[in-house]
PDB file of C-alpha atoms in Angstrom:
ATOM      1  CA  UNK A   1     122.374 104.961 134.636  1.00  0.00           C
ATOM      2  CA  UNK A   2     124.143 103.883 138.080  1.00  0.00           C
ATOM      3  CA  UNK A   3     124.786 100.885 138.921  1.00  0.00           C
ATOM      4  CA  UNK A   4     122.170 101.471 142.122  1.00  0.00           C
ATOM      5  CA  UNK A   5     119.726 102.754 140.032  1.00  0.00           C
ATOM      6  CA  UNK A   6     119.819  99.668 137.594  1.00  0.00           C
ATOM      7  CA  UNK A   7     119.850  97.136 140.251  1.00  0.00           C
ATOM      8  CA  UNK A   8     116.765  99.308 141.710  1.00  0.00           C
ATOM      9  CA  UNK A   9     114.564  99.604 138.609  1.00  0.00           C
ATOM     10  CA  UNK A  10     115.233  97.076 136.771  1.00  0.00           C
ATOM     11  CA  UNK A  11     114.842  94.529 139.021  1.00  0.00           C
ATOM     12  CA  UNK A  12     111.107  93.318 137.295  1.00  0.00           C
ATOM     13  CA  UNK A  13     112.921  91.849 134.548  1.00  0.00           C
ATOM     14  CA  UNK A  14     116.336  90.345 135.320  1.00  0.00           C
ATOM     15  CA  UNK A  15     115.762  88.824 131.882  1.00  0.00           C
ATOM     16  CA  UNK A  16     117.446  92.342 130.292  1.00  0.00           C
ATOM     17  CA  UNK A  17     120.836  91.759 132.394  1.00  0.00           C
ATOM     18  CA  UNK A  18     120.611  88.164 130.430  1.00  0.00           C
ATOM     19  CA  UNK A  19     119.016  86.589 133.642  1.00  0.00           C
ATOM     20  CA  UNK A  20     117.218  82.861 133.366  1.00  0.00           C
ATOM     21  CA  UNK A  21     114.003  84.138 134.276  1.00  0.00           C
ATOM     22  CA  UNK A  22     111.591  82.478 136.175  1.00  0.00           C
ATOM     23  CA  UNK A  23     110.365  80.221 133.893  1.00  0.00           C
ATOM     24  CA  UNK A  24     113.682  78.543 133.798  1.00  0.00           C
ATOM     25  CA  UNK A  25     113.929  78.268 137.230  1.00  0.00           C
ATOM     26  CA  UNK A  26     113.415  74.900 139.933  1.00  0.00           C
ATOM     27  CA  UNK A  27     109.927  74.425 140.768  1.00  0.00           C
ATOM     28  CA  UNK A  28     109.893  77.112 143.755  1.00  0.00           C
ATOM     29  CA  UNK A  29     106.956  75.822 145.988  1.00  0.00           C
ATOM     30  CA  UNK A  30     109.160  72.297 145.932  1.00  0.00           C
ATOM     31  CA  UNK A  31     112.156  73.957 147.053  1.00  0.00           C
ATOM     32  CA  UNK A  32     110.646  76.371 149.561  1.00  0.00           C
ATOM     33  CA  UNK A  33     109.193  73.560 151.997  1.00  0.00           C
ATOM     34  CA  UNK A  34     113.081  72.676 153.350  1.00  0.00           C
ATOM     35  CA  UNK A  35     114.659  74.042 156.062  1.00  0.00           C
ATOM     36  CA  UNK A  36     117.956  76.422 155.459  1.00  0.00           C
ATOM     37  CA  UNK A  37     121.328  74.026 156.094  1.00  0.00           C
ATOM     38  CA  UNK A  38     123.756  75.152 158.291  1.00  0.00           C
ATOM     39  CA  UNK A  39     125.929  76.564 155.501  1.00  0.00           C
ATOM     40  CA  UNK A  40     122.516  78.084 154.129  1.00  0.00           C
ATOM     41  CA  UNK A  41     121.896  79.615 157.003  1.00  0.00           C
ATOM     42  CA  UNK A  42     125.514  81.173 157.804  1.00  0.00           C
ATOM     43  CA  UNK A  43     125.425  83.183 154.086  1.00  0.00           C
ATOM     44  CA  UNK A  44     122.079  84.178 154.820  1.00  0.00           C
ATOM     45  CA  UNK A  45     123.762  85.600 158.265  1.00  0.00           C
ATOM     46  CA  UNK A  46     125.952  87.228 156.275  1.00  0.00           C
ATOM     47  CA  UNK A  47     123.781  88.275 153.589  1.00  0.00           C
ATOM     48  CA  UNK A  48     120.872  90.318 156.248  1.00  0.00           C
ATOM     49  CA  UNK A  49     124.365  91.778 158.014  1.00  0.00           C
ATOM     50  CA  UNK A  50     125.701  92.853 155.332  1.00  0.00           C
ATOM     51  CA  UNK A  51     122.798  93.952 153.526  1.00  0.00           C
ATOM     52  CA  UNK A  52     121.915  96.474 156.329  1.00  0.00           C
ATOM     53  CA  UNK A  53     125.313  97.785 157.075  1.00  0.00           C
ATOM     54  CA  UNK A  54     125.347  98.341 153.178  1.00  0.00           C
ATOM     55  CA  UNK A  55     121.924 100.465 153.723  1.00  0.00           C
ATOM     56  CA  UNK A  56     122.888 102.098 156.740  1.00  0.00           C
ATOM     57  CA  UNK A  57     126.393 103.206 155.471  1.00  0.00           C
ATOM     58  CA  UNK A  58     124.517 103.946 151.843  1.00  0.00           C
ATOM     59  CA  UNK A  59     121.796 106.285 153.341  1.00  0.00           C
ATOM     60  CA  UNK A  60     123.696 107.912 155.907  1.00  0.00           C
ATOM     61  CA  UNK A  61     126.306 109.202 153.422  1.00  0.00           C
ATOM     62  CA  UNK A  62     123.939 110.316 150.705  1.00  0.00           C
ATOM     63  CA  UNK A  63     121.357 111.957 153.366  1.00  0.00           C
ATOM     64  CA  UNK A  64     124.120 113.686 155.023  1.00  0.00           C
ATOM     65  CA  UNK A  65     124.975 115.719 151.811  1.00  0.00           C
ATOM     66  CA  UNK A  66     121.481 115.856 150.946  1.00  0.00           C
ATOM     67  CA  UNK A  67     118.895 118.960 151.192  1.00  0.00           C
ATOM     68  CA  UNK A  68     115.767 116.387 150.962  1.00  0.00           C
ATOM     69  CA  UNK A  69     114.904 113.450 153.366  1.00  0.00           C
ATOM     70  CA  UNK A  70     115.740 109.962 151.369  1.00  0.00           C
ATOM     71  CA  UNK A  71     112.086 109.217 150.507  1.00  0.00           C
ATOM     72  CA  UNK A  72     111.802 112.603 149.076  1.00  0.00           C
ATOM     73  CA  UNK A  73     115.071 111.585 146.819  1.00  0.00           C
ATOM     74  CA  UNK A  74     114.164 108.275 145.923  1.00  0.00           C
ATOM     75  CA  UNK A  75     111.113 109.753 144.297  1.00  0.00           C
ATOM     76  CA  UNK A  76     113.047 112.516 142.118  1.00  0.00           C
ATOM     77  CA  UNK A  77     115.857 109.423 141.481  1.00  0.00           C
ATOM     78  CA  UNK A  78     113.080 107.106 139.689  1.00  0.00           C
ATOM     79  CA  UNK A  79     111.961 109.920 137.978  1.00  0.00           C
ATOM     80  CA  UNK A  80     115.502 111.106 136.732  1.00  0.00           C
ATOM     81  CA  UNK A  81     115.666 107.968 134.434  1.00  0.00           C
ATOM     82  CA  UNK A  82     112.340 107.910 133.038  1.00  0.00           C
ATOM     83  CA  UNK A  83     110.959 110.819 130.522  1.00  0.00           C
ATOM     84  CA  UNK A  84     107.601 110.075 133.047  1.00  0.00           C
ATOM     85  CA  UNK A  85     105.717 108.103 135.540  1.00  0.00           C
ATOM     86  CA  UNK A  86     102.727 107.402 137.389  1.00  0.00           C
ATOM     87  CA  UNK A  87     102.072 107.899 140.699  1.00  0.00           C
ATOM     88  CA  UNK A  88     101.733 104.308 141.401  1.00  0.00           C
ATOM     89  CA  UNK A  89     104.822 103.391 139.262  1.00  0.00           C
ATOM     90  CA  UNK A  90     106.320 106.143 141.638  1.00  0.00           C
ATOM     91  CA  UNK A  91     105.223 103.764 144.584  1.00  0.00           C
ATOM     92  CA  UNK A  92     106.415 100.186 142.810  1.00  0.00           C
ATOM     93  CA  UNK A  93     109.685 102.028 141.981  1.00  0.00           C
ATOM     94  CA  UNK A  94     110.154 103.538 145.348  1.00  0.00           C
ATOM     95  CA  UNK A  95     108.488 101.016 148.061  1.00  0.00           C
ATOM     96  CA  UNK A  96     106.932 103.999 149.309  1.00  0.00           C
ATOM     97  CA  UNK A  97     103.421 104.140 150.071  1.00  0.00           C
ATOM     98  CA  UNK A  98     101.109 105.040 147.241  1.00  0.00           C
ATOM     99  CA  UNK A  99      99.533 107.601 149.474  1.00  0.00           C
ATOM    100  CA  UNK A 100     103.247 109.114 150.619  1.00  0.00           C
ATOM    101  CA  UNK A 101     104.130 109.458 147.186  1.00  0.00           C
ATOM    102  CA  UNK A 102     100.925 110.925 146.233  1.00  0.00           C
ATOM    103  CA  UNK A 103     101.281 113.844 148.802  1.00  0.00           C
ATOM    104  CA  UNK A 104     105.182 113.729 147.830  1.00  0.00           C
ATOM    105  CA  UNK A 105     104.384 114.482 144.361  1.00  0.00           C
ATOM    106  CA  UNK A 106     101.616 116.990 145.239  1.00  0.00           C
ATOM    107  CA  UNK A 107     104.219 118.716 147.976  1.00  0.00           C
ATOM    108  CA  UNK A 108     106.948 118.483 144.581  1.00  0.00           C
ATOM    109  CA  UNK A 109     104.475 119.720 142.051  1.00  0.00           C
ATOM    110  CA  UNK A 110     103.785 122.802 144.465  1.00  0.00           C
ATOM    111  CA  UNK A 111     107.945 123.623 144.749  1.00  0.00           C
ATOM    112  CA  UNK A 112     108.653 123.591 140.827  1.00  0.00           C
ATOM    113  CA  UNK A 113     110.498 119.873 140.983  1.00  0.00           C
ATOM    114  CA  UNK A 114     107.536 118.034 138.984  1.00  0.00           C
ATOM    115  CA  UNK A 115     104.939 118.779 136.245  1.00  0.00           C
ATOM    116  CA  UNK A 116     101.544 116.657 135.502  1.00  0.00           C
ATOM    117  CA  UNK A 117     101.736 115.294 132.168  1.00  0.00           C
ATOM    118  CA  UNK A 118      98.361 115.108 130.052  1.00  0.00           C
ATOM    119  CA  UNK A 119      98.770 111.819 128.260  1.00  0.00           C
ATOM    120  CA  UNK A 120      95.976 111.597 125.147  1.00  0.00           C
ATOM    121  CA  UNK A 121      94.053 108.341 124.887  1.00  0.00           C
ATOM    122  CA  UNK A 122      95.320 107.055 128.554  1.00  0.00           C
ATOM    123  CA  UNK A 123      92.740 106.492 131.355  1.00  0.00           C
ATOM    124  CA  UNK A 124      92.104 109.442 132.896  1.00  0.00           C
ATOM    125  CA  UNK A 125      92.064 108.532 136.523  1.00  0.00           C
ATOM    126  CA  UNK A 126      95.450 107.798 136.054  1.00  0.00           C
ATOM    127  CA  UNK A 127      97.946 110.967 137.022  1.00  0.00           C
ATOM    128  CA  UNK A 128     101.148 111.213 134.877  1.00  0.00           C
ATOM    129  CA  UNK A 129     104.231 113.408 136.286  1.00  0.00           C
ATOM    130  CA  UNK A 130     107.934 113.876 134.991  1.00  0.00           C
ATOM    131  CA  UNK A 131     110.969 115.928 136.814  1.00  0.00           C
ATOM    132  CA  UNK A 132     111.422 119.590 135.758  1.00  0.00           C
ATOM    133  CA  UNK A 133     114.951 121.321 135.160  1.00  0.00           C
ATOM    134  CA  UNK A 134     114.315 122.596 138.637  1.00  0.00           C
ATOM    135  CA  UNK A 135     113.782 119.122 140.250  1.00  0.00           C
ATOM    136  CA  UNK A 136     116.917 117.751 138.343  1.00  0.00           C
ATOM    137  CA  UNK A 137     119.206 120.798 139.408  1.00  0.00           C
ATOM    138  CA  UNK A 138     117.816 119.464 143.200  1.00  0.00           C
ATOM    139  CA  UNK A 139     118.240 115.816 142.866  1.00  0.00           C
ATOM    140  CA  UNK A 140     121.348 115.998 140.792  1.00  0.00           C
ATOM    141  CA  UNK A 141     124.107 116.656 143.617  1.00  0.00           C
ATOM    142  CA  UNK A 142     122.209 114.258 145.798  1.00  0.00           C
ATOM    143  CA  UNK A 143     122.730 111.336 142.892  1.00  0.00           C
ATOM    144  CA  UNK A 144     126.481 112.175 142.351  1.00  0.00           C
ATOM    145  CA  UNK A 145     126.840 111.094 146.334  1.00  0.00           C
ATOM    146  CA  UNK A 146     125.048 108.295 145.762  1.00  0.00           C
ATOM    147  CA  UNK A 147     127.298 107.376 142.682  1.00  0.00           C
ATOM    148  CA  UNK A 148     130.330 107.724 145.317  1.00  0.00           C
ATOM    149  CA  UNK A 149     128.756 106.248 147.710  1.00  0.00           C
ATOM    150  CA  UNK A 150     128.203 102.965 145.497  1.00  0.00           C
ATOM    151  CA  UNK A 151     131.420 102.841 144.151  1.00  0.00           C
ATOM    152  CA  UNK A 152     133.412 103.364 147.618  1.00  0.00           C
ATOM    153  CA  UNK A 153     131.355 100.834 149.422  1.00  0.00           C
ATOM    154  CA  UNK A 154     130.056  98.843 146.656  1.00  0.00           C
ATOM    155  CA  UNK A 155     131.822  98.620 143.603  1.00  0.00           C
ATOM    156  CA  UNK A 156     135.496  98.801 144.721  1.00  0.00           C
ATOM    157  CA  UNK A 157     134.603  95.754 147.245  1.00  0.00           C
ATOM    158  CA  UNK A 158     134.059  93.811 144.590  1.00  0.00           C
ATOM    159  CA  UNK A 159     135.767  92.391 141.115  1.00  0.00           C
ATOM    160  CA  UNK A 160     133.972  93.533 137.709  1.00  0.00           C
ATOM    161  CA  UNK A 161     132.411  89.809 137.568  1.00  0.00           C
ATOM    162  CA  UNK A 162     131.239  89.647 141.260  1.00  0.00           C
ATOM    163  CA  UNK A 163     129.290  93.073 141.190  1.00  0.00           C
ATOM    164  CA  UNK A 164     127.734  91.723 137.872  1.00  0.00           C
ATOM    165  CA  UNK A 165     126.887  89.037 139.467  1.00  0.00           C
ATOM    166  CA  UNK A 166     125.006  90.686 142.927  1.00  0.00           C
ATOM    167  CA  UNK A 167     122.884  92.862 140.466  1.00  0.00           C
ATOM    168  CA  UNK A 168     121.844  90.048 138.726  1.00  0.00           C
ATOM    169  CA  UNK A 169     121.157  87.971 141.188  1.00  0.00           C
ATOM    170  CA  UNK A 170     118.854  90.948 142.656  1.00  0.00           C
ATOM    171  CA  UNK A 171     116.955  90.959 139.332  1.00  0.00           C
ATOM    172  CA  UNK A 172     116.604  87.459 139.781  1.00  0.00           C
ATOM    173  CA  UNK A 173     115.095  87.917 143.361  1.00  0.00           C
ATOM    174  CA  UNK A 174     113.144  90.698 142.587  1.00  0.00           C
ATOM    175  CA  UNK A 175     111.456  89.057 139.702  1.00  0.00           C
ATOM    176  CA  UNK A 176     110.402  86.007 141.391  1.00  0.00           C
ATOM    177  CA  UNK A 177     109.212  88.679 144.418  1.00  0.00           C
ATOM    178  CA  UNK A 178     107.136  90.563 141.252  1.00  0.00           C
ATOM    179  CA  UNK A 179     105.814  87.482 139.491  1.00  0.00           C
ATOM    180  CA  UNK A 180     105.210  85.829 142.680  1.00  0.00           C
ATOM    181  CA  UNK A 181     102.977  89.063 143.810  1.00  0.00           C
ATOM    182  CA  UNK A 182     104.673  89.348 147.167  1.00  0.00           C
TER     183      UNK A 182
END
């Protein structure tokens, strides 16, 4: 699995990259009552600059080799890794919309790049799906640009123990943002 992709799914539990977990954490709602520092607040500058240069510079290079729009992608990209998924899973996975990724995956069933899945003994309301050879053969040049992508602008800025340490420290955010229901 890329790096991306790891950082992107599994951010709910930073606990498998050998993360603290929350329950090791500071008492949060203590902390979160004081005011950034001026050191604080430069990283964080440089943190929300970075961050969207990164996403700019990611998206633009991957969409401009691409043949889908990058919410069309993302779907077939959380799919890739997983034998199957729910629409809503779909959504978490994604941060799309549960509505856009219900017409996505309607629009996807319709072209040949997904298939419903009849799971036995599952609640019925809820719709399974999984990629198709078809959908991989789409999404598959599409991931090998994001793979370069990451490593030119990601990877090879950073030593082995400093990219380890920005996934994990994602996990870590994203599993306080997941426990914390935000």
């Amino acid at each position: 699995m890329s790096a991306v992709l790891c950082c992107t799914l599994e951010v709910v539990d930073a606990t498998a990259w050998g993360g603290a977990g929350l329950s090791q954490q500071k008492n949060w709602n203590e902390v979160s009552e004081r005011a950034l520092d001026d050191r604080e607040r430069e990283l964080w500058r440089q943190f929300v600059t970075g961050g969207w240069a990164l996403y700019r510079a990611l998206f633009k290079q991957i969409d401009s080799s691409s043949s889908l729009p990058s919410a069309d992608w993302r779907v077939l990209e959380v799919l890739a890794a997983v034998e199957r998924a729910r629409i809503s899973d779909l959504a978490a996975g994604t941060q799309i919309p549960l509505s856009t990724v219900s017409r996505q995956v309607t629009r996807f069933i319709d072209k040949g790049f997904l298939e419903r899945v009849d799971i036995e003994c599952e609640d019925g309301r809820q719709k399974w799906v999984r990629i198709t050879a078809l959908g991989y053969e789409t999404v598959q040049p599409i991931l090998d640009e994001r793979d370069r992508a990451v490593r030119r602008l990601v990877i090879e800025s950073l030593a082995d123990h400093e990219f380890d340490a920005f996934c994990r420290t994602f996990g870590k955010i994203g599993e306080r943002i997941v426990t914390e229901g935000l």
